PDB file of C-alpha atoms in Angstrom:
ATOM      1  CA  MET A   1      15.367  64.831 -15.970  1.00 52.00           C
ATOM      2  CA  LYS A   2      11.770  63.728 -15.528  1.00 49.00           C
ATOM      3  CA  ASN A   3      11.653  62.486 -19.123  1.00 52.00           C
ATOM      4  CA  LEU A   4      14.819  60.449 -18.569  1.00 49.00           C
ATOM      5  CA  MET A   5      13.265  58.809 -15.496  1.00 47.00           C
ATOM      6  CA  ILE A   6      10.144  57.907 -17.477  1.00 43.00           C
ATOM      7  CA  ILE A   7      12.237  56.385 -20.267  1.00 45.00           C
ATOM      8  CA  ALA A   8      14.308  54.402 -17.738  1.00 43.00           C
ATOM      9  CA  PHE A   9      11.124  53.125 -16.082  1.00 42.00           C
ATOM     10  CA  LEU A  10       9.692  52.020 -19.424  1.00 42.00           C
ATOM     11  CA  LEU A  11      12.917  50.221 -20.309  1.00 45.00           C
ATOM     12  CA  VAL A  12      12.978  48.380 -16.986  1.00 41.00           C
ATOM     13  CA  SER A  13       9.323  47.431 -17.388  1.00 40.00           C
ATOM     14  CA  PHE A  14       9.971  46.172 -20.925  1.00 39.00           C
ATOM     15  CA  VAL A  15      12.940  44.068 -19.826  1.00 39.00           C
ATOM     16  CA  THR A  16      10.979  42.635 -16.890  1.00 38.00           C
ATOM     17  CA  LEU A  17       8.047  41.824 -19.132  1.00 34.00           C
ATOM     18  CA  SER A  18      10.361  40.182 -21.652  1.00 40.00           C
ATOM     19  CA  GLN A  19      11.925  38.038 -18.932  1.00 41.00           C
ATOM     20  CA  ASP A  20       8.497  37.012 -17.646  1.00 51.00           C
ATOM     21  CA  GLU A  21       7.515  35.906 -21.130  1.00 63.00           C
ATOM     22  CA  VAL A  22      10.450  33.513 -21.546  1.00 85.00           C
ATOM     23  CA  ILE A  23       9.208  29.968 -22.147  1.00 90.00           C
ATOM     24  CA  PRO A  24      11.823  27.185 -21.964  1.00 91.00           C
ATOM     25  CA  GLN A  25      12.183  25.137 -25.110  1.00 93.00           C
ATOM     26  CA  LEU A  26      12.155  21.365 -25.282  1.00 95.00           C
ATOM     27  CA  LYS A  27      14.947  19.623 -27.120  1.00 97.00           C
ATOM     28  CA  PRO A  28      13.780  17.457 -30.041  1.00 97.00           C
ATOM     29  CA  TYR A  29      13.579  13.704 -29.484  1.00 98.00           C
ATOM     30  CA  GLU A  30      15.744  11.424 -31.579  1.00 98.00           C
ATOM     31  CA  ASP A  31      12.718   9.182 -32.047  1.00 98.00           C
ATOM     32  CA  LEU A  32       9.512  10.343 -30.387  1.00 97.00           C
ATOM     33  CA  GLU A  33       7.565   7.255 -31.462  1.00 97.00           C
ATOM     34  CA  SER A  34       9.837   4.939 -29.455  1.00 98.00           C
ATOM     35  CA  LYS A  35      10.224   7.640 -26.760  1.00 98.00           C
ATOM     36  CA  LEU A  36      13.993   7.794 -27.343  1.00 98.00           C
ATOM     37  CA  TYR A  37      15.002  11.182 -25.992  1.00 98.00           C
ATOM     38  CA  THR A  38      18.720  11.214 -26.690  1.00 98.00           C
ATOM     39  CA  SER A  39      21.764   9.033 -27.252  1.00 98.00           C
ATOM     40  CA  LYS A  40      25.497   9.533 -27.414  1.00 98.00           C
ATOM     41  CA  VAL A  41      28.389   7.531 -28.826  1.00 98.00           C
ATOM     42  CA  ILE A  42      31.402   7.601 -26.507  1.00 98.00           C
ATOM     43  CA  GLU A  43      34.683   6.592 -28.100  1.00 97.00           C
ATOM     44  CA  ILE A  44      37.509   5.228 -25.940  1.00 95.00           C
ATOM     45  CA  SER A  45      40.282   3.811 -28.081  1.00 94.00           C
ATOM     46  CA  GLY A  46      42.291   0.849 -26.880  1.00 94.00           C
ATOM     47  CA  LYS A  47      39.503  -0.589 -24.729  1.00 95.00           C
ATOM     48  CA  SER A  48      37.805  -3.862 -25.573  1.00 97.00           C
ATOM     49  CA  GLN A  49      34.058  -4.400 -25.506  1.00 97.00           C
ATOM     50  CA  LYS A  50      34.335  -6.339 -22.240  1.00 96.00           C
ATOM     51  CA  GLU A  51      36.520  -3.669 -20.614  1.00 97.00           C
ATOM     52  CA  LEU A  52      34.043  -0.942 -21.538  1.00 97.00           C
ATOM     53  CA  LEU A  53      31.129  -2.990 -20.202  1.00 97.00           C
ATOM     54  CA  ASN A  54      32.922  -3.463 -16.884  1.00 96.00           C
ATOM     55  CA  THR A  55      33.817   0.237 -16.725  1.00 96.00           C
ATOM     56  CA  PHE A  56      30.165   1.116 -17.246  1.00 97.00           C
ATOM     57  CA  LYS A  57      29.139  -1.291 -14.480  1.00 96.00           C
ATOM     58  CA  ASN A  58      31.633   0.438 -12.194  1.00 95.00           C
ATOM     59  CA  TRP A  59      30.064   3.809 -13.073  1.00 96.00           C
ATOM     60  CA  ALA A  60      26.577   2.450 -12.415  1.00 96.00           C
ATOM     61  CA  GLY A  61      27.714   0.855  -9.168  1.00 94.00           C
ATOM     62  CA  THR A  62      28.978   4.183  -7.843  1.00 92.00           C
ATOM     63  CA  THR A  63      25.982   6.138  -9.159  1.00 94.00           C
ATOM     64  CA  PHE A  64      23.166   3.951  -7.823  1.00 93.00           C
ATOM     65  CA  VAL A  65      22.856   2.700  -4.256  1.00 87.00           C
ATOM     66  CA  ASN A  66      21.999  -0.826  -5.374  1.00 90.00           C
ATOM     67  CA  LEU A  67      22.840  -1.661  -8.975  1.00 93.00           C
ATOM     68  CA  ARG A  68      20.806  -4.884  -8.848  1.00 92.00           C
ATOM     69  CA  GLU A  69      17.661  -2.838  -8.212  1.00 94.00           C
ATOM     70  CA  VAL A  70      18.000  -0.840 -11.436  1.00 97.00           C
ATOM     71  CA  MET A  71      19.641  -3.324 -13.822  1.00 97.00           C
ATOM     72  CA  VAL A  72      16.936  -5.142 -15.785  1.00 97.00           C
ATOM     73  CA  SER A  73      19.126  -7.008 -18.293  1.00 97.00           C
ATOM     74  CA  GLU A  74      22.763  -7.699 -19.144  1.00 97.00           C
ATOM     75  CA  THR A  75      24.337  -9.463 -22.130  1.00 97.00           C
ATOM     76  CA  ASP A  76      27.869  -9.581 -23.518  1.00 95.00           C
ATOM     77  CA  ASN A  77      27.370  -6.286 -25.350  1.00 97.00           C
ATOM     78  CA  GLN A  78      24.444  -4.513 -23.685  1.00 98.00           C
ATOM     79  CA  ILE A  79      23.208  -3.387 -20.274  1.00 98.00           C
ATOM     80  CA  VAL A  80      19.738  -1.957 -19.618  1.00 98.00           C
ATOM     81  CA  LEU A  81      18.940   0.063 -16.512  1.00 98.00           C
ATOM     82  CA  VAL A  82      15.569   1.403 -15.407  1.00 98.00           C
ATOM     83  CA  TYR A  83      15.910   4.096 -12.771  1.00 97.00           C
ATOM     84  CA  ILE A  84      13.803   6.906 -11.332  1.00 96.00           C
ATOM     85  CA  GLU A  85      14.174  10.657 -11.756  1.00 96.00           C
ATOM     86  CA  LYS A  86      12.268  12.886  -9.340  1.00 95.00           C
ATOM     87  CA  VAL A  87      10.984  16.019 -11.079  1.00 94.00           C
ATOM     88  CA  PRO A  88       9.050  18.933  -9.522  1.00 90.00           C
ATOM     89  CA  VAL A  89       5.583  19.888 -10.751  1.00 88.00           C
ATOM     90  CA  SER A  90       4.090  23.265  -9.897  1.00 84.00           C
ATOM     91  CA  MET A  91       0.638  24.457 -10.932  1.00 74.00           C
ATOM     92  CA  LYS A  92      -2.389  26.381  -9.723  1.00 72.00           C
ATOM     93  CA  VAL A  93      -5.346  24.342  -8.495  1.00 65.00           C
ATOM     94  CA  LEU A  94      -8.488  26.266  -7.499  1.00 63.00           C
ATOM     95  CA  LEU A  95      -6.445  29.495  -7.295  1.00 64.00           C
ATOM     96  CA  THR A  96      -4.009  27.764  -4.940  1.00 68.00           C
ATOM     97  CA  ASN A  97      -0.384  27.029  -5.772  1.00 73.00           C
ATOM     98  CA  PHE A  98       0.120  23.263  -5.827  1.00 74.00           C
ATOM     99  CA  ASN A  99       3.671  21.933  -5.640  1.00 81.00           C
ATOM    100  CA  ASP A 100       4.537  18.273  -5.949  1.00 85.00           C
ATOM    101  CA  VAL A 101       7.376  15.974  -6.977  1.00 91.00           C
ATOM    102  CA  TRP A 102       6.697  13.200  -9.476  1.00 91.00           C
ATOM    103  CA  SER A 103       8.823  10.107  -9.928  1.00 95.00           C
ATOM    104  CA  LEU A 104       9.405   9.206 -13.577  1.00 97.00           C
ATOM    105  CA  TYR A 105      11.105   6.134 -14.985  1.00 98.00           C
ATOM    106  CA  VAL A 106      14.078   6.481 -17.329  1.00 98.00           C
ATOM    107  CA  ARG A 107      15.292   3.506 -19.360  1.00 98.00           C
ATOM    108  CA  LEU A 108      19.028   3.644 -20.053  1.00 98.00           C
ATOM    109  CA  VAL A 109      20.394   1.333 -22.756  1.00 98.00           C
ATOM    110  CA  ALA A 110      24.181   0.994 -22.932  1.00 98.00           C
ATOM    111  CA  GLU A 111      25.637  -0.864 -25.950  1.00 98.00           C
ATOM    112  CA  PHE A 112      29.288  -1.815 -26.278  1.00 98.00           C
ATOM    113  CA  LYS A 113      31.786  -2.490 -29.053  1.00 97.00           C
ATOM    114  CA  ASP A 114      35.568  -2.495 -29.083  1.00 97.00           C
ATOM    115  CA  GLY A 115      36.706   1.115 -28.611  1.00 97.00           C
ATOM    116  CA  LYS A 116      33.266   2.687 -28.213  1.00 97.00           C
ATOM    117  CA  MET A 117      29.855   2.528 -26.600  1.00 98.00           C
ATOM    118  CA  ARG A 118      26.454   4.111 -27.115  1.00 98.00           C
ATOM    119  CA  VAL A 119      24.208   5.223 -24.283  1.00 98.00           C
ATOM    120  CA  SER A 120      20.524   5.937 -25.007  1.00 98.00           C
ATOM    121  CA  LEU A 121      17.862   7.371 -22.693  1.00 98.00           C
ATOM    122  CA  TYR A 122      14.137   6.666 -23.086  1.00 98.00           C
ATOM    123  CA  ASP A 123      11.050   8.064 -21.399  1.00 98.00           C
ATOM    124  CA  ASP A 124       9.700   5.001 -19.571  1.00 98.00           C
ATOM    125  CA  GLY A 125       6.561   6.444 -17.993  1.00 97.00           C
ATOM    126  CA  ASN A 126       5.480   7.466 -14.526  1.00 96.00           C
ATOM    127  CA  VAL A 127       5.983   5.584 -11.280  1.00 96.00           C
ATOM    128  CA  PHE A 128       2.890   4.434  -9.335  1.00 94.00           C
ATOM    129  CA  LYS A 129       1.600   7.229  -7.126  1.00 88.00           C
ATOM    130  CA  PRO A 130      -0.832   6.438  -4.294  1.00 88.00           C
ATOM    131  CA  GLY A 131      -4.023   8.423  -3.880  1.00 81.00           C
ATOM    132  CA  THR A 132      -4.138  11.402  -1.550  1.00 75.00           C
ATOM    133  CA  TYR A 133      -6.764  13.119   0.563  1.00 70.00           C
ATOM    134  CA  SER A 134      -6.915  16.840   1.267  1.00 61.00           C
ATOM    135  CA  GLN A 135      -9.311  19.694   1.943  1.00 58.00           C
ATOM    136  CA  TYR A 136      -9.675  20.120  -1.823  1.00 54.00           C
ATOM    137  CA  GLY A 137     -10.940  16.570  -2.334  1.00 62.00           C
ATOM    138  CA  ASN A 138      -9.712  13.050  -2.976  1.00 72.00           C
ATOM    139  CA  VAL A 139      -7.077  12.410  -5.641  1.00 72.00           C
ATOM    140  CA  PRO A 140      -7.135   8.818  -6.952  1.00 85.00           C
ATOM    141  CA  ALA A 141      -3.979   6.752  -7.316  1.00 90.00           C
ATOM    142  CA  THR A 142      -2.040   6.991 -10.578  1.00 90.00           C
ATOM    143  CA  GLN A 143      -1.028   3.620 -11.964  1.00 94.00           C
ATOM    144  CA  ALA A 144       2.536   3.077 -13.168  1.00 94.00           C
ATOM    145  CA  ARG A 145       3.193   3.974 -16.789  1.00 95.00           C
ATOM    146  CA  SER A 146      -0.283   5.409 -17.231  1.00 95.00           C
ATOM    147  CA  PHE A 147       1.282   8.495 -18.846  1.00 94.00           C
ATOM    148  CA  TYR A 148       4.605   9.488 -20.397  1.00 97.00           C
ATOM    149  CA  ILE A 149       6.320  12.833 -19.942  1.00 97.00           C
ATOM    150  CA  SER A 150       7.241  12.843 -23.645  1.00 97.00           C
ATOM    151  CA  SER A 151       3.524  13.366 -24.426  1.00 95.00           C
ATOM    152  CA  PHE A 152       3.709  16.981 -23.248  1.00 94.00           C
ATOM    153  CA  GLN A 153       5.305  18.497 -26.344  1.00 95.00           C
ATOM    154  CA  THR A 154       3.230  21.634 -26.992  1.00 92.00           C
ATOM    155  CA  PRO A 155       4.605  24.795 -25.350  1.00 92.00           C
ATOM    156  CA  PRO A 156       2.106  27.226 -23.806  1.00 90.00           C
ATOM    157  CA  LYS A 157       1.422  30.448 -25.667  1.00 89.00           C
ATOM    158  CA  THR A 158       2.350  32.614 -22.683  1.00 88.00           C
ATOM    159  CA  ALA A 159       4.520  32.189 -19.614  1.00 86.00           C
ATOM    160  CA  LYS A 160       1.439  32.590 -17.385  1.00 85.00           C
ATOM    161  CA  GLU A 161       0.098  29.333 -18.786  1.00 83.00           C
ATOM    162  CA  LEU A 162       3.094  27.492 -17.321  1.00 84.00           C
ATOM    163  CA  THR A 163       1.116  27.376 -14.061  1.00 81.00           C
ATOM    164  CA  LYS A 164      -1.857  25.674 -15.709  1.00 84.00           C
ATOM    165  CA  ARG A 165      -2.008  21.894 -15.894  1.00 76.00           C
ATOM    166  CA  THR A 166      -0.733  21.313 -19.444  1.00 83.00           C
ATOM    167  CA  GLY A 167       1.790  24.139 -19.232  1.00 86.00           C
ATOM    168  CA  ALA A 168       3.047  22.920 -15.854  1.00 89.00           C
ATOM    169  CA  TRP A 169       3.683  19.435 -17.221  1.00 91.00           C
ATOM    170  CA  TYR A 170       5.428  20.946 -20.237  1.00 93.00           C
ATOM    171  CA  LEU A 171       7.755  22.804 -17.826  1.00 93.00           C
ATOM    172  CA  THR A 172       8.315  19.579 -15.879  1.00 94.00           C
ATOM    173  CA  HIS A 173       9.222  17.912 -19.170  1.00 96.00           C
ATOM    174  CA  THR A 174      12.005  20.453 -19.767  1.00 96.00           C
ATOM    175  CA  LYS A 175      13.364  19.760 -16.265  1.00 96.00           C
ATOM    176  CA  TRP A 176      13.247  16.004 -16.942  1.00 97.00           C
ATOM    177  CA  GLN A 177      15.289  16.558 -20.097  1.00 98.00           C
ATOM    178  CA  GLU A 178      17.845  18.552 -18.116  1.00 97.00           C
ATOM    179  CA  LYS A 179      18.258  15.657 -15.665  1.00 97.00           C
ATOM    180  CA  CYS A 180      18.707  13.224 -18.551  1.00 98.00           C
ATOM    181  CA  ASP A 181      21.378  15.470 -20.070  1.00 98.00           C
ATOM    182  CA  LEU A 182      23.229  15.396 -16.739  1.00 97.00           C
ATOM    183  CA  THR A 183      23.096  11.586 -16.742  1.00 97.00           C
ATOM    184  CA  ILE A 184      24.572  11.430 -20.252  1.00 97.00           C
ATOM    185  CA  ALA A 185      27.361  13.783 -19.161  1.00 97.00           C
ATOM    186  CA  SER A 186      27.968  11.647 -16.063  1.00 96.00           C
ATOM    187  CA  VAL A 187      28.282   8.469 -18.151  1.00 97.00           C
ATOM    188  CA  ASP A 188      30.675  10.204 -20.544  1.00 97.00           C
ATOM    189  CA  ASN A 189      32.841  11.414 -17.671  1.00 96.00           C
ATOM    190  CA  GLY A 190      32.692   8.075 -15.871  1.00 95.00           C
ATOM    191  CA  MET A 191      33.777   6.151 -18.959  1.00 96.00           C
ATOM    192  CA  LYS A 192      36.653   8.504 -19.771  1.00 94.00           C
ATOM    193  CA  ASN A 193      37.681   9.010 -16.127  1.00 92.00           C
ATOM    194  CA  PRO A 194      36.889   5.685 -14.450  1.00 86.00           C
ATOM    195  CA  THR A 195      38.494   6.685 -11.165  1.00 78.00           C
ATOM    196  CA  ALA A 196      36.051   9.581 -10.750  1.00 66.00           C
ATOM    197  CA  THR A 197      33.169   8.976  -8.366  1.00 59.00           C
ATOM    198  CA  SER A 198      29.534   9.934  -8.891  1.00 60.00           C
ATOM    199  CA  PRO A 199      27.101  11.017  -6.161  1.00 59.00           C
ATOM    200  CA  LYS A 200      24.883   8.150  -5.029  1.00 63.00           C
ATOM    201  CA  ARG A 201      21.363   8.158  -6.438  1.00 62.00           C
ATOM    202  CA  LYS A 202      18.577   6.806  -4.235  1.00 59.00           C
ATOM    203  CA  ASP A 203      16.907   3.711  -5.675  1.00 55.00           C
ATOM    204  CA  ASP A 204      13.358   4.066  -4.327  1.00 51.00           C
ATOM    205  CA  PHE A 205      11.494   1.452  -6.334  1.00 43.00           C
TER     206      PHE A 205
END
């Protein structure tokens, strides 16, 4: 009986250790040089280019509080949006857990043809962050687009390193990708089910 308990304890310890060592994996970029994370072609037969463009504008209008704040260009066959995703960052600073939320720009390019559209998402850099003051010292302001989340591509060797600076930003990168995937899914659903509504996203430029 005692031997069985020891074996069970070792198994539980092994499983726990294995779970602790799990490091999330980034998805590959379609074109890392241009910072294109992902794109998707959405086919909707029977709809003209103009109809699809208007349907997309309806999706964007129900997704963002003020579409004019995020739309940076519009032509007969293309719309470009630049919006903000808020992503948590958690790391250890001077043996203290430091939790923050960073605002990161995403550039969404929607292109339209008769019967189909393509939506592409790009890493568009960080949003300006003002400096802060705390008991640990002064942190200078971070200028807009002074870094890009797509730069953090190298996974840490161990899960413990996810709390260090580079590892923490790598983990934030995976969460940013997850948010982008949700946006792609939302566009796909909004184009195929135009009567569906999306939750409003705060436009905090």
